[in-house]
PDB file of C-alpha atoms in Angstrom:
ATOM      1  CA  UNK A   1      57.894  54.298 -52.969  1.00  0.00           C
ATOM      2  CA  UNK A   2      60.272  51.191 -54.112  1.00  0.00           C
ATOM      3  CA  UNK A   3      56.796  48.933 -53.536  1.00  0.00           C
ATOM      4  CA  UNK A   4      55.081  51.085 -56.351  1.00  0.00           C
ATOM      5  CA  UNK A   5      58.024  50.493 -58.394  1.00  0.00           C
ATOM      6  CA  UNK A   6      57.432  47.146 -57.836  1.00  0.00           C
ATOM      7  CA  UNK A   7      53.557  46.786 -58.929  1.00  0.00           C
ATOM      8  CA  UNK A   8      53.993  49.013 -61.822  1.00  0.00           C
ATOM      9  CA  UNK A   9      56.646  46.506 -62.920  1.00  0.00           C
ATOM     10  CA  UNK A  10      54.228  43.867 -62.112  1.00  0.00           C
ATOM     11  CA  UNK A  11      51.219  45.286 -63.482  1.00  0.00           C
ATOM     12  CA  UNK A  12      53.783  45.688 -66.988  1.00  0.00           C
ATOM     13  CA  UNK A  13      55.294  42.354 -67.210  1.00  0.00           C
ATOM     14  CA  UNK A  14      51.765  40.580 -66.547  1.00  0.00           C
ATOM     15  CA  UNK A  15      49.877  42.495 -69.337  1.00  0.00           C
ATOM     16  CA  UNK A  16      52.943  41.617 -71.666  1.00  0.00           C
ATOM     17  CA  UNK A  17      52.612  38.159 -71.312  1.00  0.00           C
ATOM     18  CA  UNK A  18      48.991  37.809 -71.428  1.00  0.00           C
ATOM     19  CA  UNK A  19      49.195  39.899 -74.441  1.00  0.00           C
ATOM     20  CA  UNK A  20      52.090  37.370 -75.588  1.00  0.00           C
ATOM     21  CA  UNK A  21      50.284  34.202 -74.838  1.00  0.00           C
ATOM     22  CA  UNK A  22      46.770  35.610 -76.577  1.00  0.00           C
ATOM     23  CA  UNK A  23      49.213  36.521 -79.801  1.00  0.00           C
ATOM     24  CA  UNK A  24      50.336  32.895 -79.771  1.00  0.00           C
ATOM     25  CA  UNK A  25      47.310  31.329 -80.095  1.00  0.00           C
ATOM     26  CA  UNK A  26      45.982  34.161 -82.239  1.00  0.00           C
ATOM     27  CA  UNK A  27      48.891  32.683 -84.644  1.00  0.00           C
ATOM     28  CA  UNK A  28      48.142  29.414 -83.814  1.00  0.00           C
ATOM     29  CA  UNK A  29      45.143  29.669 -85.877  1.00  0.00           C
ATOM     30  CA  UNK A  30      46.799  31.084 -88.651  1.00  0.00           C
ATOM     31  CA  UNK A  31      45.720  28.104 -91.443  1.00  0.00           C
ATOM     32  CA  UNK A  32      48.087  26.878 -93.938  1.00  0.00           C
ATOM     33  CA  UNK A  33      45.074  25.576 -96.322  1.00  0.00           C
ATOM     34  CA  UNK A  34      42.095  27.693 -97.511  1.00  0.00           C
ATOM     35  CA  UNK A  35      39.291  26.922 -95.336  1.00  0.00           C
ATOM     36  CA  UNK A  36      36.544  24.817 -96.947  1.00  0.00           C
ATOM     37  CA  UNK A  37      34.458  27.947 -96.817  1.00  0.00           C
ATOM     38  CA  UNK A  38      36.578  30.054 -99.086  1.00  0.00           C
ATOM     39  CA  UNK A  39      36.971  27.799-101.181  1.00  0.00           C
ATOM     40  CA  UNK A  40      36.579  29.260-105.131  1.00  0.00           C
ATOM     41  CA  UNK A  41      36.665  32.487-103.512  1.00  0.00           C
ATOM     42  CA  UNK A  42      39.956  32.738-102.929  1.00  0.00           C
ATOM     43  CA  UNK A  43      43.324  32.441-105.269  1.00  0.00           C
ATOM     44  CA  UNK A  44      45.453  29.925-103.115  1.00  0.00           C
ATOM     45  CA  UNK A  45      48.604  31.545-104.320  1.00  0.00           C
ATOM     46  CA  UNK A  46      47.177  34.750-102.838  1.00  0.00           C
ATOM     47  CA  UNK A  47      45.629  32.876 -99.618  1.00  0.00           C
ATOM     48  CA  UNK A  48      49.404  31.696 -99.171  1.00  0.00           C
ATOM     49  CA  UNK A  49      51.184  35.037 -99.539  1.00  0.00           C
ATOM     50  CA  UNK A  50      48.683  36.271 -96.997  1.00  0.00           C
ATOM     51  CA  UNK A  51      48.978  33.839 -94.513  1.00  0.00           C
ATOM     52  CA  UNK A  52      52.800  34.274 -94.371  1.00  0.00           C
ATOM     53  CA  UNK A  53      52.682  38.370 -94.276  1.00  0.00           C
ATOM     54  CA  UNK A  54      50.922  37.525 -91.635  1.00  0.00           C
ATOM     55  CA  UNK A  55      53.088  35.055 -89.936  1.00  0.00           C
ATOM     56  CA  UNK A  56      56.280  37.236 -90.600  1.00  0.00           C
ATOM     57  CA  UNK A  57      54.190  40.632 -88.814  1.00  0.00           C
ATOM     58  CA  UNK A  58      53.273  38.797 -86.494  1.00  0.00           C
ATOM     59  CA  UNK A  59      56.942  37.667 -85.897  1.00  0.00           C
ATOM     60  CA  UNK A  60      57.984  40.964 -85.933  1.00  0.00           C
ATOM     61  CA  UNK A  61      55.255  42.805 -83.725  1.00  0.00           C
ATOM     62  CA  UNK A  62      56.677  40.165 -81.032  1.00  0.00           C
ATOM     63  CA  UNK A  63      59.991  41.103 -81.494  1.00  0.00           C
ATOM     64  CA  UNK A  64      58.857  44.634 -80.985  1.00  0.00           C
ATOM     65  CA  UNK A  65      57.102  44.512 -78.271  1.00  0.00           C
ATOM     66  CA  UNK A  66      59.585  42.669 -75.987  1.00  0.00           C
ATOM     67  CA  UNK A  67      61.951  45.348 -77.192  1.00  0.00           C
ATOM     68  CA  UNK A  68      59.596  48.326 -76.115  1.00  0.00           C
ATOM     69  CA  UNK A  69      58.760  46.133 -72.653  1.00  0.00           C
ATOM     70  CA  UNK A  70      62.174  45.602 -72.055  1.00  0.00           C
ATOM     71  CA  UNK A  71      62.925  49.546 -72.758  1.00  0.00           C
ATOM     72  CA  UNK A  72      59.856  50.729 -70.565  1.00  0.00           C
ATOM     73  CA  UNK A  73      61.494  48.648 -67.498  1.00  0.00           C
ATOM     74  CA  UNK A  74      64.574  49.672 -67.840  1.00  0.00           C
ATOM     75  CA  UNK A  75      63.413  53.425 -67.858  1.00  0.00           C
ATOM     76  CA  UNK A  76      61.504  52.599 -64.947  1.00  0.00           C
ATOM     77  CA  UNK A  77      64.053  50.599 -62.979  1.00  0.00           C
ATOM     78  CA  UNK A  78      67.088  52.631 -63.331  1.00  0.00           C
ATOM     79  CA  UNK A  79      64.904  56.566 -63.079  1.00  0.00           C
ATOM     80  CA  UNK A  80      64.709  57.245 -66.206  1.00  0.00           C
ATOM     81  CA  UNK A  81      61.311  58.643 -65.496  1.00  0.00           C
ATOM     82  CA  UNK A  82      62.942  60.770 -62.829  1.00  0.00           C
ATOM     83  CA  UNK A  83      65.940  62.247 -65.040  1.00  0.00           C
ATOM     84  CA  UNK A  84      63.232  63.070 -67.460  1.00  0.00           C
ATOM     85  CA  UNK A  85      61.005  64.680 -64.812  1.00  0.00           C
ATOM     86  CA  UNK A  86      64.221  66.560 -63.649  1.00  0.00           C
ATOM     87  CA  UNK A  87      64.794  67.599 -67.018  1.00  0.00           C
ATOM     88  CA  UNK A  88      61.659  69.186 -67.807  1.00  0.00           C
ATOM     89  CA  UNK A  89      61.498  70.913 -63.689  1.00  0.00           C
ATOM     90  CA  UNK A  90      64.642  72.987 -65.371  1.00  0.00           C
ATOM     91  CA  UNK A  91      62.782  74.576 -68.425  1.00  0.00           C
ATOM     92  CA  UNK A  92      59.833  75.881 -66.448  1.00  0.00           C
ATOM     93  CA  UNK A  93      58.592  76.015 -63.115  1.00  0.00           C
ATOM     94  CA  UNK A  94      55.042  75.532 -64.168  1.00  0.00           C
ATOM     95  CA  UNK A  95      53.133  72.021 -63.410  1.00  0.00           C
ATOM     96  CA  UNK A  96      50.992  72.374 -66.958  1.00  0.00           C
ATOM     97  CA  UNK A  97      54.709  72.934 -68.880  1.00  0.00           C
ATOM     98  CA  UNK A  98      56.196  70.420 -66.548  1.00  0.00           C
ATOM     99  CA  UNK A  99      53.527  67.987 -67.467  1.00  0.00           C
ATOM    100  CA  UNK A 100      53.781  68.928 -71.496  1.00  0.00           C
ATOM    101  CA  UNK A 101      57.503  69.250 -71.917  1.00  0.00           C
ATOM    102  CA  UNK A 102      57.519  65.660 -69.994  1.00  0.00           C
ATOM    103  CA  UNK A 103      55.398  63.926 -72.294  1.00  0.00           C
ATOM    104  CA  UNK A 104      56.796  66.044 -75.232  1.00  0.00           C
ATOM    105  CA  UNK A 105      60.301  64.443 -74.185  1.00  0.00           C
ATOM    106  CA  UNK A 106      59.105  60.642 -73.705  1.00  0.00           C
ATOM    107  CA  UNK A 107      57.044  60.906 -77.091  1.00  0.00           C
ATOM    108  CA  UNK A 108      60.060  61.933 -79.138  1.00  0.00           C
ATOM    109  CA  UNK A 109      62.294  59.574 -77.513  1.00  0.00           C
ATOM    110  CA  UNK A 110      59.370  56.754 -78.150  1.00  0.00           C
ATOM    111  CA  UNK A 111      59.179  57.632 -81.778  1.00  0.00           C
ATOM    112  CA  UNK A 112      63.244  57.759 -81.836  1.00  0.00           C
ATOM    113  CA  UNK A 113      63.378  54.476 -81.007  1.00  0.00           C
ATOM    114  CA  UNK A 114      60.159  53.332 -82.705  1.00  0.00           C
ATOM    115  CA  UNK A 115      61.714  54.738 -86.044  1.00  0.00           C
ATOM    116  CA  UNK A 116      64.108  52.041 -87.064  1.00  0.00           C
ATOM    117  CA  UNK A 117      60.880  49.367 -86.499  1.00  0.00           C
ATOM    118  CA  UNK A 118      58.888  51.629 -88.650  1.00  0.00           C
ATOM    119  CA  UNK A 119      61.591  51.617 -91.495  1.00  0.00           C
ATOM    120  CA  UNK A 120      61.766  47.721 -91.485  1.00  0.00           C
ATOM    121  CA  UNK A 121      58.416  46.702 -91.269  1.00  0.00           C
ATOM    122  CA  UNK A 122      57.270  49.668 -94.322  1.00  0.00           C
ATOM    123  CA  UNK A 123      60.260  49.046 -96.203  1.00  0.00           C
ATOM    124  CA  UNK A 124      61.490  45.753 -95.366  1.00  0.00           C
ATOM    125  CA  UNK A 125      58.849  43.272 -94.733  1.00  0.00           C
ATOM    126  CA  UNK A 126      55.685  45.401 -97.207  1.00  0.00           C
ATOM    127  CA  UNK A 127      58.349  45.266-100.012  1.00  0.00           C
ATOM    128  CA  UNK A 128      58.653  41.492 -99.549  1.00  0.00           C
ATOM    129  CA  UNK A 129      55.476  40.901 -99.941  1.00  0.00           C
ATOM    130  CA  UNK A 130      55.004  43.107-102.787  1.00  0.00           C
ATOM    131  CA  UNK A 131      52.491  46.222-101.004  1.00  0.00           C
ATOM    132  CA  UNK A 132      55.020  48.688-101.193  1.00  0.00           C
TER     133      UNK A 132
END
């Protein structure tokens, strides 16, 4: 059982930093100038704005991401997947209300956590910009 543990923790730090490294030089391309092509098509005060709301997202998505890696391992290292599945085995005996009141449990706690990076980035980084 501990080498499952082991590839799922694998198989979750590998996809993060593929996803990490393809976000890097997704922002790598991120131009400063309006390309050549836009050119007359595009205000460059507007072009600007946009290409830093899109730096500072991006920024941010990173930051949330390693957070919500970081929280996934930890549930998975230290059983928090088992206290959960515990949990819901004492409300019902059923596997189908097992199964629901498990995923019911790790959804709200996912949006709990998820709700402070919500706030910031609606009411935080859109009213920065000026979209909120």
């Amino acid at each position: 059982m501990l080498s499952l543990t082991y590839i799922f923790i694998a198989i979750i730090v590998i996809n993060f930093l593929i996803d990490w490294v393809l976000d890097k030089l997704n922002a790598s391309l991120f131009e400063a100038e309006i390309p050549s092509e836009l050119d007359g098509l595009y205000d460059a005060v507007e072009y600007k704005k946009s290409i830093a709301y899109k730096k500072e997202n991006h920024r941010f998505s990173s930051i949330v991401s390693l957070f919500s890696v970081l929280v996934t391992l930890a549930f998975l290292i230290f059983g928090g997947f088992e206290w959960v599945d515990r949990l819901a085995r004492t409300w019902s005996s059923n596997p189908v209300w097992i199964s629901l009141f498990f995923f019911g449990i790790i959804g709200l706690g996912s949006d709990l956590l998820n709700t402070p990076f919500a706030y910031y980035k609606n009411f935080v980084i859109e009213e920065k910009f000026g979209f909120n």
